[in-house]
mmCIF file of C-alpha atoms in Angstrom:
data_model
loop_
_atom_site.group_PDB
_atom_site.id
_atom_site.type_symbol
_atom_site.label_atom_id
_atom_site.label_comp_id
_atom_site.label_asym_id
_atom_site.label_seq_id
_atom_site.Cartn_x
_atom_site.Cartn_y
_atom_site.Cartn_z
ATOM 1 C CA UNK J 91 -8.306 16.937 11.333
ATOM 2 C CA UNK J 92 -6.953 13.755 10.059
ATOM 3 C CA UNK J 93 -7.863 14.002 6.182
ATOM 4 C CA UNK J 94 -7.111 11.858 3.386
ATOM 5 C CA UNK J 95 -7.991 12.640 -0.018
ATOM 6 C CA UNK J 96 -7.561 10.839 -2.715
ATOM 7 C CA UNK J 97 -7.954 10.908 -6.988
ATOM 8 C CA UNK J 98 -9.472 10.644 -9.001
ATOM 9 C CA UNK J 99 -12.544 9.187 -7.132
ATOM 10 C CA UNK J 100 -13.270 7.400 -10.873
ATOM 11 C CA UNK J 101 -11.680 6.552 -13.559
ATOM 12 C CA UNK J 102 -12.487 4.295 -16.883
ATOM 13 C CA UNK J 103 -9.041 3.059 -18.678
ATOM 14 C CA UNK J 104 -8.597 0.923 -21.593
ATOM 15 C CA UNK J 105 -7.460 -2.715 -21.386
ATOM 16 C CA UNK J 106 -3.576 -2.880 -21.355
ATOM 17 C CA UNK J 107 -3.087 1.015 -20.452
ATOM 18 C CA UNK J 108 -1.763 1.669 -16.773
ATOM 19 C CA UNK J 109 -3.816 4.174 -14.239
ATOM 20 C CA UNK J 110 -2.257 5.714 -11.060
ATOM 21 C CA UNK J 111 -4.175 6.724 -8.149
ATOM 22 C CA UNK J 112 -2.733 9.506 -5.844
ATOM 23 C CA UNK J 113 -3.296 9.499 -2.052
ATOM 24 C CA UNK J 114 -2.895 12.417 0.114
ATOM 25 C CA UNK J 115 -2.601 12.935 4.180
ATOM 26 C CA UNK J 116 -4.238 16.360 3.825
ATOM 27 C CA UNK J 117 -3.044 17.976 7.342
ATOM 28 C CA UNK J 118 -1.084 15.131 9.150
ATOM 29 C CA UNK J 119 2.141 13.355 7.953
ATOM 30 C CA UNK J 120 1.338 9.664 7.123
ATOM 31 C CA UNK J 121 4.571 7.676 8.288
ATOM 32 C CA UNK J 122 2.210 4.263 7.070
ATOM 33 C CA UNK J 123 -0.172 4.175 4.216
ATOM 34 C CA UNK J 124 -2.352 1.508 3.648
ATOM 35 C CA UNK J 125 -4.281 -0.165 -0.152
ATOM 36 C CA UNK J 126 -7.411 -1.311 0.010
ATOM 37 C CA UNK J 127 -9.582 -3.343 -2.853
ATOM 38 C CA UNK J 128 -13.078 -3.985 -2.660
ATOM 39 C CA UNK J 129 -15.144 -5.645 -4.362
ATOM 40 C CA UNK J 130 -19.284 -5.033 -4.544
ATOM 41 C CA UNK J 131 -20.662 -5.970 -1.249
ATOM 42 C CA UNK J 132 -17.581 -7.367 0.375
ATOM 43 C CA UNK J 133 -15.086 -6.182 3.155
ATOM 44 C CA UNK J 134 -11.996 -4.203 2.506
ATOM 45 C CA UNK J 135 -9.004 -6.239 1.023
ATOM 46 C CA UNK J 136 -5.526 -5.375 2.214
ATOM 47 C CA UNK J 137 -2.908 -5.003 -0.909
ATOM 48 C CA UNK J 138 -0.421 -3.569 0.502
ATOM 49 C CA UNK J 139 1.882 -1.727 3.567
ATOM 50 C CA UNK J 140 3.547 1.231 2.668
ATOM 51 C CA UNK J 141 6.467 3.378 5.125
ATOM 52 C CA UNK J 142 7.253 6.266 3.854
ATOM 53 C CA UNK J 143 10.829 5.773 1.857
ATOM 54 C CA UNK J 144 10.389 2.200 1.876
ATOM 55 C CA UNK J 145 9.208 -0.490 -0.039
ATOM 56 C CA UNK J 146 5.889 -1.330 0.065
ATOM 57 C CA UNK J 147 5.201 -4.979 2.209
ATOM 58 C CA UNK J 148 2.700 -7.003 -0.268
ATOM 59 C CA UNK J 149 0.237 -9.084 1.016
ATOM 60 C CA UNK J 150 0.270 -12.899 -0.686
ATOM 61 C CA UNK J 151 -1.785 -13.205 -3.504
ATOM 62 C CA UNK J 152 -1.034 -9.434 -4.750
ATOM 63 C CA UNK J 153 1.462 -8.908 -7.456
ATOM 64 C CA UNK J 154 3.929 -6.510 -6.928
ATOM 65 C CA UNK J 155 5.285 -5.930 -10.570
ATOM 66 C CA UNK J 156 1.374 -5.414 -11.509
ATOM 67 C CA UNK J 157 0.493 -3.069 -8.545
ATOM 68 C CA UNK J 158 3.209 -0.709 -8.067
ATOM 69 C CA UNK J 159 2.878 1.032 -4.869
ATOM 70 C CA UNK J 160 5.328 4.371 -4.101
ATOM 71 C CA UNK J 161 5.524 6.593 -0.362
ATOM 72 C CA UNK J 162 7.989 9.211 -1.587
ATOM 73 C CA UNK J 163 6.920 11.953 0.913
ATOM 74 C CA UNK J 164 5.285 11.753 4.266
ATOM 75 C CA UNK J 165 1.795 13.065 2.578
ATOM 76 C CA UNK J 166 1.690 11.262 -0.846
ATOM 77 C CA UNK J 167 1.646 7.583 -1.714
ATOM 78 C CA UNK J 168 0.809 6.030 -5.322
ATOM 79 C CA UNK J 169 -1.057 3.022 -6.246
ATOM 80 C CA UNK J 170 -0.112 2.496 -10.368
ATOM 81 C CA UNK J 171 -2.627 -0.524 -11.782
ATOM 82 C CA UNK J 172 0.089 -1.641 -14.587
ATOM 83 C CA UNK J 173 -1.261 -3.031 -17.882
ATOM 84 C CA UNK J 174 -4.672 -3.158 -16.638
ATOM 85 C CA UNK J 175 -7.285 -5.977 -17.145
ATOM 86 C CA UNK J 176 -10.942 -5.777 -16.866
ATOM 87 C CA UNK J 177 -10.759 -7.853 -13.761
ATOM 88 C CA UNK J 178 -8.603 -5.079 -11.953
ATOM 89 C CA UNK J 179 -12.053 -3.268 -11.928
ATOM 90 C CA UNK J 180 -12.453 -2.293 -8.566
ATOM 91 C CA UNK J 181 -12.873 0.168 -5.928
ATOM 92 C CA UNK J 182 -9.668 1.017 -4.153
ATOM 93 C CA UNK J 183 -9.250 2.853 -0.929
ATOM 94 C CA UNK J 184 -6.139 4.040 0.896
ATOM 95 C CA UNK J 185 -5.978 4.910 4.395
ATOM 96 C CA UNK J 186 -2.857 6.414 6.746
ATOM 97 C CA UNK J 187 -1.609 5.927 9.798
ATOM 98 C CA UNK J 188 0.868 8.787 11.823
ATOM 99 C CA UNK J 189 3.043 7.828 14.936
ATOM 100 C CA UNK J 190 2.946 11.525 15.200
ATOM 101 C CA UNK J 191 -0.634 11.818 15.669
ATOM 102 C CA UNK J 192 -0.567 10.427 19.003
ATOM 103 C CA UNK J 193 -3.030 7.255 18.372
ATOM 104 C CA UNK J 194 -0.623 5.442 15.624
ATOM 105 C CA UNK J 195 -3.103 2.579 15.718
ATOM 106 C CA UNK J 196 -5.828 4.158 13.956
ATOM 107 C CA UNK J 197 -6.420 5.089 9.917
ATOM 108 C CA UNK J 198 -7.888 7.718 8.047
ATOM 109 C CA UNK J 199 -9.468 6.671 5.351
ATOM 110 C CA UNK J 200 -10.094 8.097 1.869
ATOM 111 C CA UNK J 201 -12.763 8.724 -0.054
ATOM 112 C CA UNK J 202 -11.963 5.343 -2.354
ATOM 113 C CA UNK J 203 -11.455 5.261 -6.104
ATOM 114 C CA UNK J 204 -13.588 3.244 -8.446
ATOM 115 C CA UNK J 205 -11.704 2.086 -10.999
ATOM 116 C CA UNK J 206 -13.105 0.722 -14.298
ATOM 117 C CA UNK J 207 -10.859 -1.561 -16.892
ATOM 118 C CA UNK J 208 -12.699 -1.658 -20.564
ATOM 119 C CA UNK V 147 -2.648 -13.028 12.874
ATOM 120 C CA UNK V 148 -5.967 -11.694 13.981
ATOM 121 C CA UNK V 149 -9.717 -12.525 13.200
ATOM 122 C CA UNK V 150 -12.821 -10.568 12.943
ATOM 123 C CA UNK V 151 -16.535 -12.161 12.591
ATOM 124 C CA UNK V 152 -19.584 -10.568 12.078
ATOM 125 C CA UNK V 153 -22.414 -13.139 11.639
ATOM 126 C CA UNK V 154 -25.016 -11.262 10.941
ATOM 127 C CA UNK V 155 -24.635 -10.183 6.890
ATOM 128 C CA UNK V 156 -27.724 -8.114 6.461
ATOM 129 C CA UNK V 157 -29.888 -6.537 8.792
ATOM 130 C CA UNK V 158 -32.793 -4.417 9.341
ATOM 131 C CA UNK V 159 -34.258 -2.026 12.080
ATOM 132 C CA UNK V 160 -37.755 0.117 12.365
ATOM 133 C CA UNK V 161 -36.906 3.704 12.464
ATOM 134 C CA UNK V 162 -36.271 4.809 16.180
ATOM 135 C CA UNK V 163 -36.292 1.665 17.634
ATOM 136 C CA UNK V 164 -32.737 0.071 18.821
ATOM 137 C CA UNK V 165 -30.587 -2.940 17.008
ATOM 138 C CA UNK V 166 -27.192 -4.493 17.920
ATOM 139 C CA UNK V 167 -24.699 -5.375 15.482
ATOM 140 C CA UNK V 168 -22.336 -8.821 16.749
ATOM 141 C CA UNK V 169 -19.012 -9.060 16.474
ATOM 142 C CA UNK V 170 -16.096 -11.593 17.680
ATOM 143 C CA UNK V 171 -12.921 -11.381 17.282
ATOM 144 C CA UNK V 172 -9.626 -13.735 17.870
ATOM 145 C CA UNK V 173 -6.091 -12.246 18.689
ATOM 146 C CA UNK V 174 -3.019 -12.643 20.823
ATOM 147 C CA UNK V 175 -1.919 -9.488 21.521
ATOM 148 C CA UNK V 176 -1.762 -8.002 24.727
ATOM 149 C CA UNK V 177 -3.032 -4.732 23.189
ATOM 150 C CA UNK V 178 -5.260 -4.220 21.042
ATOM 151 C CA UNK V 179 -8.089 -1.583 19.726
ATOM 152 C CA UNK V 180 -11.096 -2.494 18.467
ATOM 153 C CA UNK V 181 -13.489 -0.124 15.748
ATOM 154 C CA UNK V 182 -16.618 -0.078 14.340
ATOM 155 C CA UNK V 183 -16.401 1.778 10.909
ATOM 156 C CA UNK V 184 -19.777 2.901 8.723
ATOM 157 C CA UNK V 185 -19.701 2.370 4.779
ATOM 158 C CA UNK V 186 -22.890 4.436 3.322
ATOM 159 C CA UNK V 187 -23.540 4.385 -0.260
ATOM 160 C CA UNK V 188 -20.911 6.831 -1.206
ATOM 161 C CA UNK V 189 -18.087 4.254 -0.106
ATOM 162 C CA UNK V 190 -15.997 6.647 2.478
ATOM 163 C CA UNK V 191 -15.381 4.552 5.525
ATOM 164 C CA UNK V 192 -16.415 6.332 8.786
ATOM 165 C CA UNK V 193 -15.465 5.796 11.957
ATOM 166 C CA UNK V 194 -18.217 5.581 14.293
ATOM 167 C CA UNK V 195 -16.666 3.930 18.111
ATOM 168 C CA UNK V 196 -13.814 2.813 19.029
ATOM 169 C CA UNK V 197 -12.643 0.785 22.128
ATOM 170 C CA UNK V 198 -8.876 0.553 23.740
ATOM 171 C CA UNK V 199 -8.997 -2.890 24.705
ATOM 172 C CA UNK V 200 -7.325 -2.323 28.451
ATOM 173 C CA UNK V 201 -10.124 -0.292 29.051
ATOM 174 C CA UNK V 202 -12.852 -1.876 30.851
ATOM 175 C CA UNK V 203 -15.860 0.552 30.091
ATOM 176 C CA UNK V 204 -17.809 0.458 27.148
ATOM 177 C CA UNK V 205 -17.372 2.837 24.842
ATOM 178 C CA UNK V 206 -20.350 5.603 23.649
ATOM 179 C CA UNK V 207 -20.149 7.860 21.089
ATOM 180 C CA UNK V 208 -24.100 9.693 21.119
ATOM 181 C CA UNK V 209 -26.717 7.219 19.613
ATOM 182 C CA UNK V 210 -23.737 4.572 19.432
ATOM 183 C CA UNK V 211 -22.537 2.441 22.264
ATOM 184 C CA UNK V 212 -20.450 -1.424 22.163
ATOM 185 C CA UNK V 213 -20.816 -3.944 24.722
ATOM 186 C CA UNK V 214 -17.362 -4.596 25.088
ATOM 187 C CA UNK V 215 -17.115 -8.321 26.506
ATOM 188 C CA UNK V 216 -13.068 -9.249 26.420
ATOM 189 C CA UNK V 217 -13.359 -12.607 27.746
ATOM 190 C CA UNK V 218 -15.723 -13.839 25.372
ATOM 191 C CA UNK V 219 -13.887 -11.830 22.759
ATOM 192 C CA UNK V 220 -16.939 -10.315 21.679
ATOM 193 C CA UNK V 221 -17.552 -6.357 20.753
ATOM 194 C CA UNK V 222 -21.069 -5.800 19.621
ATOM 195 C CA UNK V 223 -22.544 -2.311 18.554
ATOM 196 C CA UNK V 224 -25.833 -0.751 19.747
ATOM 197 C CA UNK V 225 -27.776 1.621 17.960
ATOM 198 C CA UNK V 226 -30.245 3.783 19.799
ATOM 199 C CA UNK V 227 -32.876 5.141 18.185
ATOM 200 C CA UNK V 228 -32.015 4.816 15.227
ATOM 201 C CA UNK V 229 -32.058 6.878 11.926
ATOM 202 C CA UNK V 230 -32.531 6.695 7.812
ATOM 203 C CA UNK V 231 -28.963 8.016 7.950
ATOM 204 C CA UNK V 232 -27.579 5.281 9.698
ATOM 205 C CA UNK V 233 -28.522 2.934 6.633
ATOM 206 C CA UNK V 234 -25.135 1.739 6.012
ATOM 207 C CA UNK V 235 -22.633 -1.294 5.731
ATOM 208 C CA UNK V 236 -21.344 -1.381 9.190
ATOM 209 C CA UNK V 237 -17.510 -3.239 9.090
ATOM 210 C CA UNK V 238 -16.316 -3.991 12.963
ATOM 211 C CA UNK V 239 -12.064 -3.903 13.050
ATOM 212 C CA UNK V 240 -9.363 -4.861 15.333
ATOM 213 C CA UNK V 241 -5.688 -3.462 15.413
ATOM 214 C CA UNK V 242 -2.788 -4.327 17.704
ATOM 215 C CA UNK V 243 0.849 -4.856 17.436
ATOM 216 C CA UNK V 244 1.645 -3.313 14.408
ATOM 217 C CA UNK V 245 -0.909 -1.185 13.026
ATOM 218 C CA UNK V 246 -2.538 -3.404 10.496
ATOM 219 C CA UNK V 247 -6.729 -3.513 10.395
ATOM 220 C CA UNK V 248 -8.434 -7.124 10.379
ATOM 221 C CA UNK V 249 -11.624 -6.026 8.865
ATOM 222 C CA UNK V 250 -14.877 -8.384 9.239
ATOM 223 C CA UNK V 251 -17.187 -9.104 6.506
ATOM 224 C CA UNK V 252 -19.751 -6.660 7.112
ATOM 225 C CA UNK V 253 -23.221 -6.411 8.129
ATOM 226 C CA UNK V 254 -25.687 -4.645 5.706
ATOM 227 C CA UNK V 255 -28.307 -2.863 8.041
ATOM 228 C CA UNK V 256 -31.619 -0.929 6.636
ATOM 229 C CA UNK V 257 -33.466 1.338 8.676
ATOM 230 C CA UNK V 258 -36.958 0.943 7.727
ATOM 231 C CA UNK V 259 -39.249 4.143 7.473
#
């Protein structure tokens, strides 16, 4: 139980073009989603807090206009790289959290996409 | 806010034989939960122990165990005889309050044939 899926797992988009990556609770309903970035051989970033029907809750130094984040259902949030740069080139990973799930204060991570900006 | 350390960035471990992975933490919650997630080449995070802080003994999970010390705010990982397949980034975690994860920086450990 507890699956999160998420695509693609890569993609390669041109400089300026925008990219959305889907994330998916597979057999739970997420009521918190979670963005990841990582970079090569470093620990997992937190973007951004997502409640499902709410705004996403940025963390400083991430750019909300540039990384639009959407929860519309309890299985499905969206991470949409917006005019992307070669420096948004990056592997991103979502994870989810369920108060229905009985242990609220863990996440189920996905598989991560690798994103690459040209 | 809440810190995780892991001091040791890469490390590596004879096939079979045992190694222990530091951590140390910092937090002020009352109640908190404490992981140790895998990272192997393919990237998907795996959990591999976790500990309920009010809970006084350690936590095992087969070849896997943590010596859970919550005074000294330390939460190592010990791997028993250990495999190729546990080649890995290991990242140790902490969560409380809400549920936000404080990740560490990762130690890079290479089981050697």
């Amino acid at each position: 139980g507890a699956v999160v899926s998420q695509h693609p797992s890569r993609v390669i988009c041109k400089s300026g073009t925008s990219v959305k990556i889907e994330c998916r609770s597979l057999d739970f309903q997420a009521t918190t989603m979670f963005w990841y970035r990582q970079f090569p051989k470093q620990s997992l970033m937190l973007m951004a807090t997502s409640n499902e029907g709410s705004k996403a809750t940025y963390e400083q130094g991430v750019e909300k206009d540039k990384f639009l984040i959407n929860h519309a259902s309890l299985t499905l949030s969206t991470l949409t790289v917006t005019s992307a740069h070669p420096e948004d080139s990056s592997f991103y990973i979502c994870s989810a959290s369920s108060s229905g799930t009985g242990r609220s204060y863990e996440q189920y991570f996905g598989p991560g996409t690798r994103l690459t900006v040209t | 806010a809440q810190t995780v350390t892991q001091s040791q960035p890469e490390m590596s471990v004879q096939e079979a034989e045992t190694v222990t992975l530091s951590c140390t933490y910092d937090t002020s919650e009352n109640n908190y939960y404490l992981f140790w997630y895998k990272q192997p080449p393919s990237r998907q995070m795996i959990l591999v122990i976790r500990q309920e802080a009010y809970k006084q003994q350690n936590a095992t999970e087969n070849r896997f165990s943590v010596n859970f010390q919550k005074a000294a705010k330390s939460f190592s990982l010990k791997i028993s005889d250990s495999q190729l397949g546990d080649t890995a980034m290991y990242f140790c975690a902490s969560s409380g309050g809400g549920n936000q994860f404080y990740f560490g920086t990762g130690t890079s450990l290479t089981v050697i044939p």
